[in-house]
């Protein structure tokens, strides 16, 4: 028996209105001024304790019931992407070059809906903390809120996040214990050769030839540095030089992206990349510098919190609509920073597969499916009541 029907029709209509308003007025990370104001106003209307300016433009709403000291955090991301929207419906973005192409407008509306529902009729014992996080796409918003005392100020014991999933039917949820999304690391390898005229290659140390060899050599990191059972991706995505058509360059730059599912794999990729780069360059008489940075850590769900999510989703949608052991995906998620600090879980909510609903994330024609709003609100309210049961 689904609990989605418990979400009142007027609340569904309100969530739809909020979602489309947010879609029409998207804002980039750490610039979500209008978005944050709208969220704070709604939370205050519902009677929640409201805190603004957490981690810059983040908003936190607090709702207490009963006598328990336990607190759970529910997180929605609120920022948009630097994408020009090509949809033609009435609520398309009015901010040229900025678009809610990842569904953060839907995530925000669902969590606001859950806050109102729980404020009006919630049955739980403890504290529900509603976290509206800025700058997820940057990979810096979660850390900003944590550094601003998010967990300490609000006494959060467990933290939960969700993301819409195009292609997964509406009313279904997928989750797993352990790694569910990958890390994202970025690298830049600077190859220092010796340039010269294209007609006299013997007088140069050609960084393009070295770069070409190095791009291929980097593939051995995964092929020979890891077990076939490990999920690691190393991608060289850009190669540039300071040369021109008839000049062999002096310097070449290789830039790229690394995905992995454990911190140990991240560390091993970096070590092997540095060793291989130095070796290939030395073989040709060149030198190199390797810049390696981490943008997103792996999203790793803990067992206890995942169990609560599975129980809540089964109660909200029915057991047949819950996948408790889905495959991990190679995308990265800023919520992982919160899971690195606290017990918690991140899950995927069905966004449908109908035309216009199952379009891929980060696309110019993407639009969150409003039919998923009551399902998301029902999931959140059921999760709070599952994690903080009445005594």
mmCIF file of C-alpha atoms in Angstrom:
data_model
loop_
_atom_site.group_PDB
_atom_site.id
_atom_site.type_symbol
_atom_site.label_atom_id
_atom_site.label_comp_id
_atom_site.label_asym_id
_atom_site.label_seq_id
_atom_site.Cartn_x
_atom_site.Cartn_y
_atom_site.Cartn_z
ATOM 1 C CA UNK A 1 0.000 0.000 0.000
ATOM 2 C CA UNK A 2 1.558 3.303 -1.111
ATOM 3 C CA UNK A 3 1.601 6.280 1.237
ATOM 4 C CA UNK A 4 1.817 8.731 -1.639
ATOM 5 C CA UNK A 5 -1.952 9.208 -1.373
ATOM 6 C CA UNK A 6 -1.451 10.732 2.090
ATOM 7 C CA UNK A 7 0.066 13.818 0.470
ATOM 8 C CA UNK A 8 -2.889 16.208 0.225
ATOM 9 C CA UNK A 9 -3.938 17.418 -3.254
ATOM 10 C CA UNK A 10 -3.462 21.056 -2.254
ATOM 11 C CA UNK A 11 0.102 20.254 -1.157
ATOM 12 C CA UNK A 12 0.798 18.518 -4.471
ATOM 13 C CA UNK A 13 -0.458 21.635 -6.257
ATOM 14 C CA UNK A 14 1.718 23.838 -4.045
ATOM 15 C CA UNK A 15 4.834 21.720 -4.688
ATOM 16 C CA UNK A 16 4.186 21.938 -8.419
ATOM 17 C CA UNK A 17 3.893 25.710 -8.192
ATOM 18 C CA UNK A 18 7.091 25.970 -6.119
ATOM 19 C CA UNK A 19 8.965 23.664 -8.475
ATOM 20 C CA UNK A 20 8.026 25.570 -11.597
ATOM 21 C CA UNK A 21 8.792 28.913 -9.986
ATOM 22 C CA UNK A 22 12.251 27.636 -9.048
ATOM 23 C CA UNK A 23 12.745 26.260 -12.551
ATOM 24 C CA UNK A 24 11.869 29.622 -14.040
ATOM 25 C CA UNK A 25 14.315 31.490 -11.770
ATOM 26 C CA UNK A 26 17.478 29.326 -11.560
ATOM 27 C CA UNK A 27 20.606 30.574 -9.809
ATOM 28 C CA UNK A 28 24.188 29.339 -9.850
ATOM 29 C CA UNK A 29 26.070 27.971 -6.841
ATOM 30 C CA UNK A 30 26.603 30.425 -3.970
ATOM 31 C CA UNK A 31 24.402 32.897 -5.884
ATOM 32 C CA UNK A 32 21.038 31.389 -4.840
ATOM 33 C CA UNK A 33 19.751 34.592 -3.233
ATOM 34 C CA UNK A 34 16.171 34.486 -4.512
ATOM 35 C CA UNK A 35 16.008 30.712 -4.094
ATOM 36 C CA UNK A 36 17.174 30.844 -0.474
ATOM 37 C CA UNK A 37 14.747 33.636 0.345
ATOM 38 C CA UNK A 38 11.842 31.674 -1.127
ATOM 39 C CA UNK A 39 12.810 28.550 0.847
ATOM 40 C CA UNK A 40 13.166 30.470 4.118
ATOM 41 C CA UNK A 41 9.781 32.156 3.619
ATOM 42 C CA UNK A 42 8.024 28.844 3.011
ATOM 43 C CA UNK A 43 9.657 27.169 6.029
ATOM 44 C CA UNK A 44 8.652 30.077 8.269
ATOM 45 C CA UNK A 45 5.070 29.830 6.974
ATOM 46 C CA UNK A 46 5.046 26.158 8.011
ATOM 47 C CA UNK A 47 6.115 27.126 11.541
ATOM 48 C CA UNK A 48 9.665 25.757 11.411
ATOM 49 C CA UNK A 49 12.683 27.295 13.088
ATOM 50 C CA UNK A 50 14.628 28.831 10.183
ATOM 51 C CA UNK A 51 18.365 29.481 9.841
ATOM 52 C CA UNK A 52 19.794 31.244 6.794
ATOM 53 C CA UNK A 53 23.291 31.941 5.517
ATOM 54 C CA UNK A 54 24.608 28.499 6.440
ATOM 55 C CA UNK A 55 27.644 27.917 4.249
ATOM 56 C CA UNK A 56 26.883 31.065 2.284
ATOM 57 C CA UNK A 57 23.413 30.739 0.788
ATOM 58 C CA UNK A 58 22.309 27.552 2.541
ATOM 59 C CA UNK A 59 19.065 27.342 4.517
ATOM 60 C CA UNK A 60 18.181 25.019 7.400
ATOM 61 C CA UNK A 61 14.718 24.396 8.830
ATOM 62 C CA UNK A 62 14.243 22.643 12.166
ATOM 63 C CA UNK A 63 11.105 20.796 13.279
ATOM 64 C CA UNK A 64 10.936 19.190 16.743
ATOM 65 C CA UNK A 65 8.460 16.673 18.110
ATOM 66 C CA UNK A 66 8.425 14.688 21.354
ATOM 67 C CA UNK A 67 11.294 14.351 23.805
ATOM 68 C CA UNK A 68 13.968 12.395 21.935
ATOM 69 C CA UNK A 69 17.390 13.977 21.435
ATOM 70 C CA UNK A 70 17.904 12.180 18.106
ATOM 71 C CA UNK A 71 18.033 14.280 14.936
ATOM 72 C CA UNK A 72 18.080 13.333 11.274
ATOM 73 C CA UNK A 73 19.079 15.609 8.420
ATOM 74 C CA UNK A 74 17.284 15.602 5.065
ATOM 75 C CA UNK A 75 19.184 17.362 2.304
ATOM 76 C CA UNK A 76 18.111 18.931 -1.001
ATOM 77 C CA UNK A 77 20.418 20.771 -3.401
ATOM 78 C CA UNK A 78 19.250 24.159 -4.682
ATOM 79 C CA UNK A 79 21.681 25.389 -7.374
ATOM 80 C CA UNK A 80 21.377 25.351 -11.160
ATOM 81 C CA UNK A 81 23.773 24.794 -14.073
ATOM 82 C CA UNK A 82 25.389 27.128 -16.665
ATOM 83 C CA UNK A 83 23.260 25.697 -19.493
ATOM 84 C CA UNK A 84 21.052 27.509 -22.007
ATOM 85 C CA UNK A 85 17.558 26.018 -21.816
ATOM 86 C CA UNK A 86 15.846 25.032 -25.082
ATOM 87 C CA UNK A 87 12.430 24.138 -23.668
ATOM 88 C CA UNK A 88 9.499 26.306 -24.761
ATOM 89 C CA UNK A 89 6.993 25.824 -21.929
ATOM 90 C CA UNK A 90 5.802 28.784 -19.895
ATOM 91 C CA UNK A 91 8.066 28.258 -16.909
ATOM 92 C CA UNK A 92 11.326 27.924 -18.864
ATOM 93 C CA UNK A 93 14.314 29.765 -17.393
ATOM 94 C CA UNK A 94 14.212 33.555 -17.546
ATOM 95 C CA UNK A 95 17.927 33.702 -16.700
ATOM 96 C CA UNK A 96 19.717 33.217 -20.000
ATOM 97 C CA UNK A 97 22.495 30.645 -19.791
ATOM 98 C CA UNK A 98 21.334 29.297 -16.410
ATOM 99 C CA UNK A 99 19.040 26.287 -16.102
ATOM 100 C CA UNK A 100 17.744 23.722 -13.623
ATOM 101 C CA UNK A 101 18.957 20.861 -15.802
ATOM 102 C CA UNK A 102 19.561 18.413 -12.959
ATOM 103 C CA UNK A 103 16.264 18.516 -11.066
ATOM 104 C CA UNK A 104 17.386 20.486 -8.034
ATOM 105 C CA UNK A 105 14.168 22.475 -8.407
ATOM 106 C CA UNK A 106 12.245 19.221 -7.874
ATOM 107 C CA UNK A 107 14.460 18.135 -4.983
ATOM 108 C CA UNK A 108 13.824 21.460 -3.250
ATOM 109 C CA UNK A 109 10.063 21.372 -3.830
ATOM 110 C CA UNK A 110 9.775 17.779 -2.540
ATOM 111 C CA UNK A 111 11.642 18.603 0.657
ATOM 112 C CA UNK A 112 9.549 21.728 1.219
ATOM 113 C CA UNK A 113 6.456 19.571 0.755
ATOM 114 C CA UNK A 114 7.720 17.070 3.314
ATOM 115 C CA UNK A 115 8.428 19.889 5.768
ATOM 116 C CA UNK A 116 4.875 21.216 5.462
ATOM 117 C CA UNK A 117 3.319 17.749 5.728
ATOM 118 C CA UNK A 118 5.360 16.878 8.830
ATOM 119 C CA UNK A 119 4.648 20.269 10.415
ATOM 120 C CA UNK A 120 0.915 19.714 9.951
ATOM 121 C CA UNK A 121 0.579 16.020 10.789
ATOM 122 C CA UNK A 122 3.982 14.464 11.432
ATOM 123 C CA UNK A 123 4.134 11.505 13.802
ATOM 124 C CA UNK A 124 7.690 11.252 15.076
ATOM 125 C CA UNK A 125 9.818 11.699 18.190
ATOM 126 C CA UNK A 126 12.956 13.777 17.705
ATOM 127 C CA UNK A 127 14.181 16.506 15.390
ATOM 128 C CA UNK A 128 13.908 16.681 11.614
ATOM 129 C CA UNK A 129 16.496 19.024 10.106
ATOM 130 C CA UNK A 130 15.725 20.171 6.549
ATOM 131 C CA UNK A 131 18.967 21.071 4.767
ATOM 132 C CA UNK A 132 18.857 23.157 1.588
ATOM 133 C CA UNK A 133 22.400 23.077 0.258
ATOM 134 C CA UNK A 134 23.949 25.526 -2.207
ATOM 135 C CA UNK A 135 26.618 24.832 -4.833
ATOM 136 C CA UNK A 136 26.257 21.084 -5.295
ATOM 137 C CA UNK A 137 27.372 21.297 -8.910
ATOM 138 C CA UNK A 138 30.576 23.058 -7.833
ATOM 139 C CA UNK A 139 31.332 20.310 -5.342
ATOM 140 C CA UNK A 140 31.887 22.935 -2.649
ATOM 141 C CA UNK A 141 28.503 23.539 -1.020
ATOM 142 C CA UNK A 142 28.432 20.563 1.341
ATOM 143 C CA UNK A 143 31.870 21.363 2.720
ATOM 144 C CA UNK A 144 30.857 25.017 3.164
ATOM 145 C CA UNK A 145 27.841 24.030 5.272
ATOM 146 C CA UNK A 146 29.848 21.513 7.291
ATOM 147 C CA UNK A 147 32.585 24.085 7.933
ATOM 148 C CA UNK A 148 29.854 26.477 9.079
ATOM 149 C CA UNK A 149 28.884 24.005 11.813
ATOM 150 C CA UNK A 150 25.950 22.219 10.149
ATOM 151 C CA UNK A 151 26.267 18.960 12.081
ATOM 152 C CA UNK A 152 27.382 20.435 15.399
ATOM 153 C CA UNK A 153 24.874 23.302 15.486
ATOM 154 C CA UNK A 154 21.891 21.085 14.775
ATOM 155 C CA UNK A 155 23.016 17.858 16.485
ATOM 156 C CA UNK A 156 22.456 15.713 13.402
ATOM 157 C CA UNK A 157 22.975 11.978 13.961
ATOM 158 C CA UNK A 158 22.227 10.717 10.453
ATOM 159 C CA UNK A 159 21.917 12.481 7.110
ATOM 160 C CA UNK A 160 19.981 11.471 3.998
ATOM 161 C CA UNK A 161 19.915 12.662 0.393
ATOM 162 C CA UNK A 162 18.062 11.804 -2.793
ATOM 163 C CA UNK A 163 18.379 12.429 -6.525
ATOM 164 C CA UNK A 164 15.859 12.012 -9.300
ATOM 165 C CA UNK A 165 16.714 9.325 -11.860
ATOM 166 C CA UNK A 166 15.399 9.659 -15.434
ATOM 167 C CA UNK A 167 14.491 6.234 -16.813
ATOM 168 C CA UNK A 168 13.527 4.823 -13.404
ATOM 169 C CA UNK A 169 9.701 4.699 -13.237
ATOM 170 C CA UNK A 170 7.911 7.243 -11.064
ATOM 171 C CA UNK A 171 7.062 5.736 -7.683
ATOM 172 C CA UNK A 172 10.191 3.591 -7.528
ATOM 173 C CA UNK A 173 13.362 3.985 -5.495
ATOM 174 C CA UNK A 174 16.814 2.446 -5.928
ATOM 175 C CA UNK A 175 19.570 2.291 -3.330
ATOM 176 C CA UNK A 176 22.437 0.141 -2.120
ATOM 177 C CA UNK A 177 24.753 -0.235 0.869
ATOM 178 C CA UNK A 178 28.335 0.874 0.237
ATOM 179 C CA UNK A 179 29.563 2.919 -2.750
ATOM 180 C CA UNK A 180 26.664 4.166 -4.883
ATOM 181 C CA UNK A 181 28.356 7.015 -6.783
ATOM 182 C CA UNK A 182 31.950 7.602 -7.800
ATOM 183 C CA UNK A 183 34.572 10.129 -6.837
ATOM 184 C CA UNK A 184 35.754 12.674 -9.367
ATOM 185 C CA UNK A 185 39.404 13.692 -9.564
ATOM 186 C CA UNK A 186 40.919 16.040 -12.144
ATOM 187 C CA UNK A 187 44.469 16.077 -13.430
ATOM 188 C CA UNK A 188 46.748 18.228 -15.560
ATOM 189 C CA UNK A 189 50.094 16.949 -16.792
ATOM 190 C CA UNK A 190 52.495 19.621 -18.075
ATOM 191 C CA UNK A 191 55.148 18.216 -20.428
ATOM 192 C CA UNK A 192 58.220 20.423 -20.799
ATOM 193 C CA UNK A 193 60.096 19.717 -24.033
ATOM 194 C CA UNK A 194 62.146 21.902 -26.377
ATOM 195 C CA UNK A 195 60.440 23.453 -29.365
ATOM 196 C CA UNK A 196 61.736 24.393 -32.746
ATOM 197 C CA UNK A 197 61.035 24.558 -36.457
ATOM 198 C CA UNK A 198 58.837 21.788 -37.829
ATOM 199 C CA UNK A 199 61.455 21.086 -40.517
ATOM 200 C CA UNK A 200 64.131 20.226 -37.938
ATOM 201 C CA UNK A 201 62.581 17.802 -35.434
ATOM 202 C CA UNK A 202 66.034 16.417 -34.545
ATOM 203 C CA UNK A 203 66.775 19.703 -32.805
ATOM 204 C CA UNK A 204 63.712 19.483 -30.548
ATOM 205 C CA UNK A 205 62.218 17.429 -27.756
ATOM 206 C CA UNK A 206 58.708 17.137 -29.146
ATOM 207 C CA UNK A 207 56.097 17.281 -26.349
ATOM 208 C CA UNK A 208 53.306 16.248 -28.734
ATOM 209 C CA UNK A 209 54.930 12.879 -29.425
ATOM 210 C CA UNK A 210 55.529 12.438 -25.702
ATOM 211 C CA UNK A 211 51.939 13.434 -24.915
ATOM 212 C CA UNK A 212 50.581 10.941 -27.436
ATOM 213 C CA UNK A 213 52.633 8.157 -25.879
ATOM 214 C CA UNK A 214 51.638 9.245 -22.392
ATOM 215 C CA UNK A 215 47.893 9.292 -23.178
ATOM 216 C CA UNK A 216 48.170 5.631 -24.194
ATOM 217 C CA UNK A 217 50.397 4.789 -21.239
ATOM 218 C CA UNK A 218 47.836 6.230 -18.819
ATOM 219 C CA UNK A 219 45.422 3.483 -19.881
ATOM 220 C CA UNK A 220 47.727 0.951 -18.224
ATOM 221 C CA UNK A 221 46.800 2.468 -14.853
ATOM 222 C CA UNK A 222 43.443 0.697 -14.985
ATOM 223 C CA UNK A 223 44.408 -2.209 -17.242
ATOM 224 C CA UNK A 224 47.443 -3.276 -15.200
ATOM 225 C CA UNK A 225 47.241 -1.340 -11.956
ATOM 226 C CA UNK A 226 43.864 -2.633 -10.762
ATOM 227 C CA UNK A 227 41.968 -5.875 -10.497
ATOM 228 C CA UNK A 228 39.414 -6.490 -13.271
ATOM 229 C CA UNK A 229 36.821 -6.404 -10.486
ATOM 230 C CA UNK A 230 37.667 -2.810 -9.546
ATOM 231 C CA UNK A 231 35.650 0.012 -11.107
ATOM 232 C CA UNK A 232 38.076 2.776 -12.108
ATOM 233 C CA UNK A 233 38.050 5.109 -15.121
ATOM 234 C CA UNK A 234 40.942 7.310 -16.277
ATOM 235 C CA UNK A 235 40.048 9.649 -19.153
ATOM 236 C CA UNK A 236 42.400 12.075 -20.915
ATOM 237 C CA UNK A 237 39.902 14.625 -22.232
ATOM 238 C CA UNK A 238 42.027 17.515 -23.478
ATOM 239 C CA UNK A 239 45.456 17.981 -25.096
ATOM 240 C CA UNK A 240 46.796 21.459 -25.863
ATOM 241 C CA UNK A 241 50.200 22.943 -26.785
ATOM 242 C CA UNK A 242 51.905 26.292 -27.243
ATOM 243 C CA UNK A 243 52.824 25.477 -30.841
ATOM 244 C CA UNK A 244 51.470 26.599 -34.218
ATOM 245 C CA UNK A 245 51.161 24.921 -37.632
ATOM 246 C CA UNK A 246 54.848 25.021 -38.555
ATOM 247 C CA UNK A 247 56.360 25.102 -35.065
ATOM 248 C CA UNK A 248 57.012 22.123 -32.829
ATOM 249 C CA UNK A 249 55.872 23.316 -29.391
ATOM 250 C CA UNK A 250 57.883 23.509 -26.214
ATOM 251 C CA UNK A 251 55.061 22.581 -23.877
ATOM 252 C CA UNK A 252 52.047 20.309 -23.989
ATOM 253 C CA UNK A 253 49.268 19.900 -21.462
ATOM 254 C CA UNK A 254 47.148 16.787 -20.911
ATOM 255 C CA UNK A 255 44.006 17.287 -18.837
ATOM 256 C CA UNK A 256 41.485 14.745 -17.759
ATOM 257 C CA UNK A 257 39.136 13.098 -15.308
ATOM 258 C CA UNK A 258 39.313 10.091 -12.968
ATOM 259 C CA UNK A 259 36.400 8.139 -11.453
ATOM 260 C CA UNK A 260 36.671 5.598 -8.637
ATOM 261 C CA UNK A 261 34.562 4.186 -5.812
ATOM 262 C CA UNK A 262 37.015 4.081 -2.898
ATOM 263 C CA UNK A 263 39.571 6.515 -1.447
ATOM 264 C CA UNK A 264 42.184 3.767 -1.803
ATOM 265 C CA UNK A 265 41.601 3.607 -5.554
ATOM 266 C CA UNK A 266 41.891 7.381 -5.816
ATOM 267 C CA UNK A 267 45.264 7.319 -4.090
ATOM 268 C CA UNK A 268 46.573 4.484 -6.248
ATOM 269 C CA UNK A 269 45.565 6.212 -9.493
ATOM 270 C CA UNK A 270 47.409 9.369 -8.480
ATOM 271 C CA UNK A 271 50.564 7.493 -7.484
ATOM 272 C CA UNK A 272 50.654 5.482 -10.710
ATOM 273 C CA UNK A 273 49.937 8.553 -12.835
ATOM 274 C CA UNK A 274 52.849 10.441 -11.324
ATOM 275 C CA UNK A 275 55.224 7.488 -11.789
ATOM 276 C CA UNK A 276 54.194 6.764 -15.402
ATOM 277 C CA UNK A 277 54.284 10.443 -16.402
ATOM 278 C CA UNK A 278 57.769 10.942 -14.988
ATOM 279 C CA UNK A 279 59.028 7.743 -16.638
ATOM 280 C CA UNK A 280 57.662 8.437 -20.123
ATOM 281 C CA UNK A 281 58.939 12.010 -20.092
ATOM 282 C CA UNK A 282 62.368 11.000 -18.809
ATOM 283 C CA UNK A 283 62.683 8.418 -21.586
ATOM 284 C CA UNK A 284 62.435 11.259 -24.113
ATOM 285 C CA UNK A 285 64.611 13.748 -22.264
ATOM 286 C CA UNK A 286 61.686 15.873 -21.128
ATOM 287 C CA UNK A 287 60.370 16.787 -17.693
ATOM 288 C CA UNK A 288 56.827 17.075 -16.385
ATOM 289 C CA UNK A 289 54.685 18.332 -13.562
ATOM 290 C CA UNK A 290 51.497 16.553 -12.489
ATOM 291 C CA UNK A 291 48.681 18.489 -10.852
ATOM 292 C CA UNK A 292 46.101 16.156 -9.315
ATOM 293 C CA UNK A 293 43.045 17.458 -7.461
ATOM 294 C CA UNK A 294 39.941 15.966 -5.876
ATOM 295 C CA UNK A 295 36.554 17.498 -6.707
ATOM 296 C CA UNK A 296 34.170 14.862 -5.302
ATOM 297 C CA UNK A 297 34.770 11.983 -2.903
ATOM 298 C CA UNK A 298 32.924 8.653 -3.376
ATOM 299 C CA UNK A 299 29.327 8.531 -2.169
ATOM 300 C CA UNK A 300 29.324 5.646 0.320
ATOM 301 C CA UNK A 301 26.120 4.592 2.106
ATOM 302 C CA UNK A 302 26.326 3.084 5.579
ATOM 303 C CA UNK A 303 24.513 -0.141 6.363
ATOM 304 C CA UNK A 304 22.276 1.077 9.204
ATOM 305 C CA UNK A 305 21.064 4.178 7.357
ATOM 306 C CA UNK A 306 20.486 2.236 4.139
ATOM 307 C CA UNK A 307 18.344 -0.203 6.080
ATOM 308 C CA UNK A 308 16.167 2.694 7.262
ATOM 309 C CA UNK A 309 15.850 3.978 3.694
ATOM 310 C CA UNK A 310 14.797 0.566 2.382
ATOM 311 C CA UNK A 311 12.225 0.158 5.163
ATOM 312 C CA UNK A 312 10.831 3.654 4.594
ATOM 313 C CA UNK A 313 10.700 3.290 0.811
ATOM 314 C CA UNK A 314 8.917 -0.066 1.070
ATOM 315 C CA UNK A 315 6.383 1.493 3.425
ATOM 316 C CA UNK A 316 5.946 4.514 1.132
ATOM 317 C CA UNK A 317 5.856 2.789 -2.278
ATOM 318 C CA UNK A 318 5.422 -0.936 -1.655
ATOM 319 C CA UNK A 319 8.222 -3.518 -1.553
ATOM 320 C CA UNK A 320 7.872 -4.318 -5.252
ATOM 321 C CA UNK A 321 8.889 -0.728 -6.103
ATOM 322 C CA UNK A 322 12.147 -0.700 -4.158
ATOM 323 C CA UNK A 323 15.513 -1.953 -5.438
ATOM 324 C CA UNK A 324 17.712 -2.419 -2.341
ATOM 325 C CA UNK A 325 20.842 -3.417 -4.296
ATOM 326 C CA UNK A 326 21.069 -1.231 -7.384
ATOM 327 C CA UNK A 327 24.205 -0.881 -9.449
ATOM 328 C CA UNK A 328 26.483 2.051 -8.568
ATOM 329 C CA UNK A 329 26.859 4.785 -11.179
ATOM 330 C CA UNK A 330 29.928 6.697 -12.324
ATOM 331 C CA UNK A 331 28.557 10.170 -11.677
ATOM 332 C CA UNK A 332 29.724 12.138 -8.645
ATOM 333 C CA UNK A 333 27.701 13.837 -5.910
ATOM 334 C CA UNK A 334 28.617 16.569 -3.419
ATOM 335 C CA UNK A 335 26.432 14.946 -0.739
ATOM 336 C CA UNK A 336 29.302 12.467 -0.399
ATOM 337 C CA UNK A 337 31.107 15.047 1.746
ATOM 338 C CA UNK A 338 28.300 14.795 4.292
ATOM 339 C CA UNK A 339 28.433 10.993 4.242
ATOM 340 C CA UNK A 340 32.160 11.203 4.913
ATOM 341 C CA UNK A 341 31.266 12.902 8.200
ATOM 342 C CA UNK A 342 28.048 11.175 9.264
ATOM 343 C CA UNK A 343 26.173 7.887 9.054
ATOM 344 C CA UNK A 344 23.737 8.234 6.187
ATOM 345 C CA UNK A 345 22.403 7.210 2.804
ATOM 346 C CA UNK A 346 21.855 8.576 -0.701
ATOM 347 C CA UNK A 347 19.147 7.101 -2.953
ATOM 348 C CA UNK A 348 17.659 7.484 -6.441
ATOM 349 C CA UNK A 349 13.988 8.395 -6.977
ATOM 350 C CA UNK A 350 12.223 7.530 -10.235
ATOM 351 C CA UNK A 351 11.694 10.464 -12.581
ATOM 352 C CA UNK A 352 9.965 8.458 -15.282
ATOM 353 C CA UNK A 353 10.759 7.418 -18.795
ATOM 354 C CA UNK A 354 8.021 9.096 -20.820
ATOM 355 C CA UNK A 355 9.030 11.497 -23.607
ATOM 356 C CA UNK A 356 10.158 14.739 -21.995
ATOM 357 C CA UNK A 357 10.460 13.032 -18.602
ATOM 358 C CA UNK A 358 13.263 10.554 -19.156
ATOM 359 C CA UNK A 359 15.632 12.973 -20.897
ATOM 360 C CA UNK A 360 19.123 12.847 -19.487
ATOM 361 C CA UNK A 361 20.353 15.038 -16.678
ATOM 362 C CA UNK A 362 22.335 18.151 -17.644
ATOM 363 C CA UNK A 363 20.585 18.331 -21.024
ATOM 364 C CA UNK A 364 19.132 21.488 -22.559
ATOM 365 C CA UNK A 365 15.666 19.873 -22.785
ATOM 366 C CA UNK A 366 15.639 18.278 -19.326
ATOM 367 C CA UNK A 367 12.694 18.969 -17.026
ATOM 368 C CA UNK A 368 11.901 17.438 -13.664
ATOM 369 C CA UNK A 369 8.748 15.314 -13.755
ATOM 370 C CA UNK A 370 6.134 16.896 -11.492
ATOM 371 C CA UNK A 371 4.433 13.503 -11.113
ATOM 372 C CA UNK A 372 7.372 12.505 -8.898
ATOM 373 C CA UNK A 373 6.738 15.292 -6.367
ATOM 374 C CA UNK A 374 4.166 13.508 -4.144
ATOM 375 C CA UNK A 375 6.293 10.350 -4.194
ATOM 376 C CA UNK A 376 9.334 12.277 -3.021
ATOM 377 C CA UNK A 377 7.403 14.027 -0.267
ATOM 378 C CA UNK A 378 5.860 10.721 0.858
ATOM 379 C CA UNK A 379 9.290 9.100 0.970
ATOM 380 C CA UNK A 380 10.785 11.900 3.063
ATOM 381 C CA UNK A 381 7.915 11.954 5.563
ATOM 382 C CA UNK A 382 7.952 8.172 5.909
ATOM 383 C CA UNK A 383 11.728 8.187 6.392
ATOM 384 C CA UNK A 384 11.478 10.702 9.255
ATOM 385 C CA UNK A 385 8.782 8.629 10.928
ATOM 386 C CA UNK A 386 10.852 5.471 10.409
ATOM 387 C CA UNK A 387 14.114 6.934 11.700
ATOM 388 C CA UNK A 388 12.429 8.802 14.578
ATOM 389 C CA UNK A 389 9.575 6.506 15.666
ATOM 390 C CA UNK A 390 7.045 7.706 18.218
ATOM 391 C CA UNK A 391 7.463 6.185 21.636
#
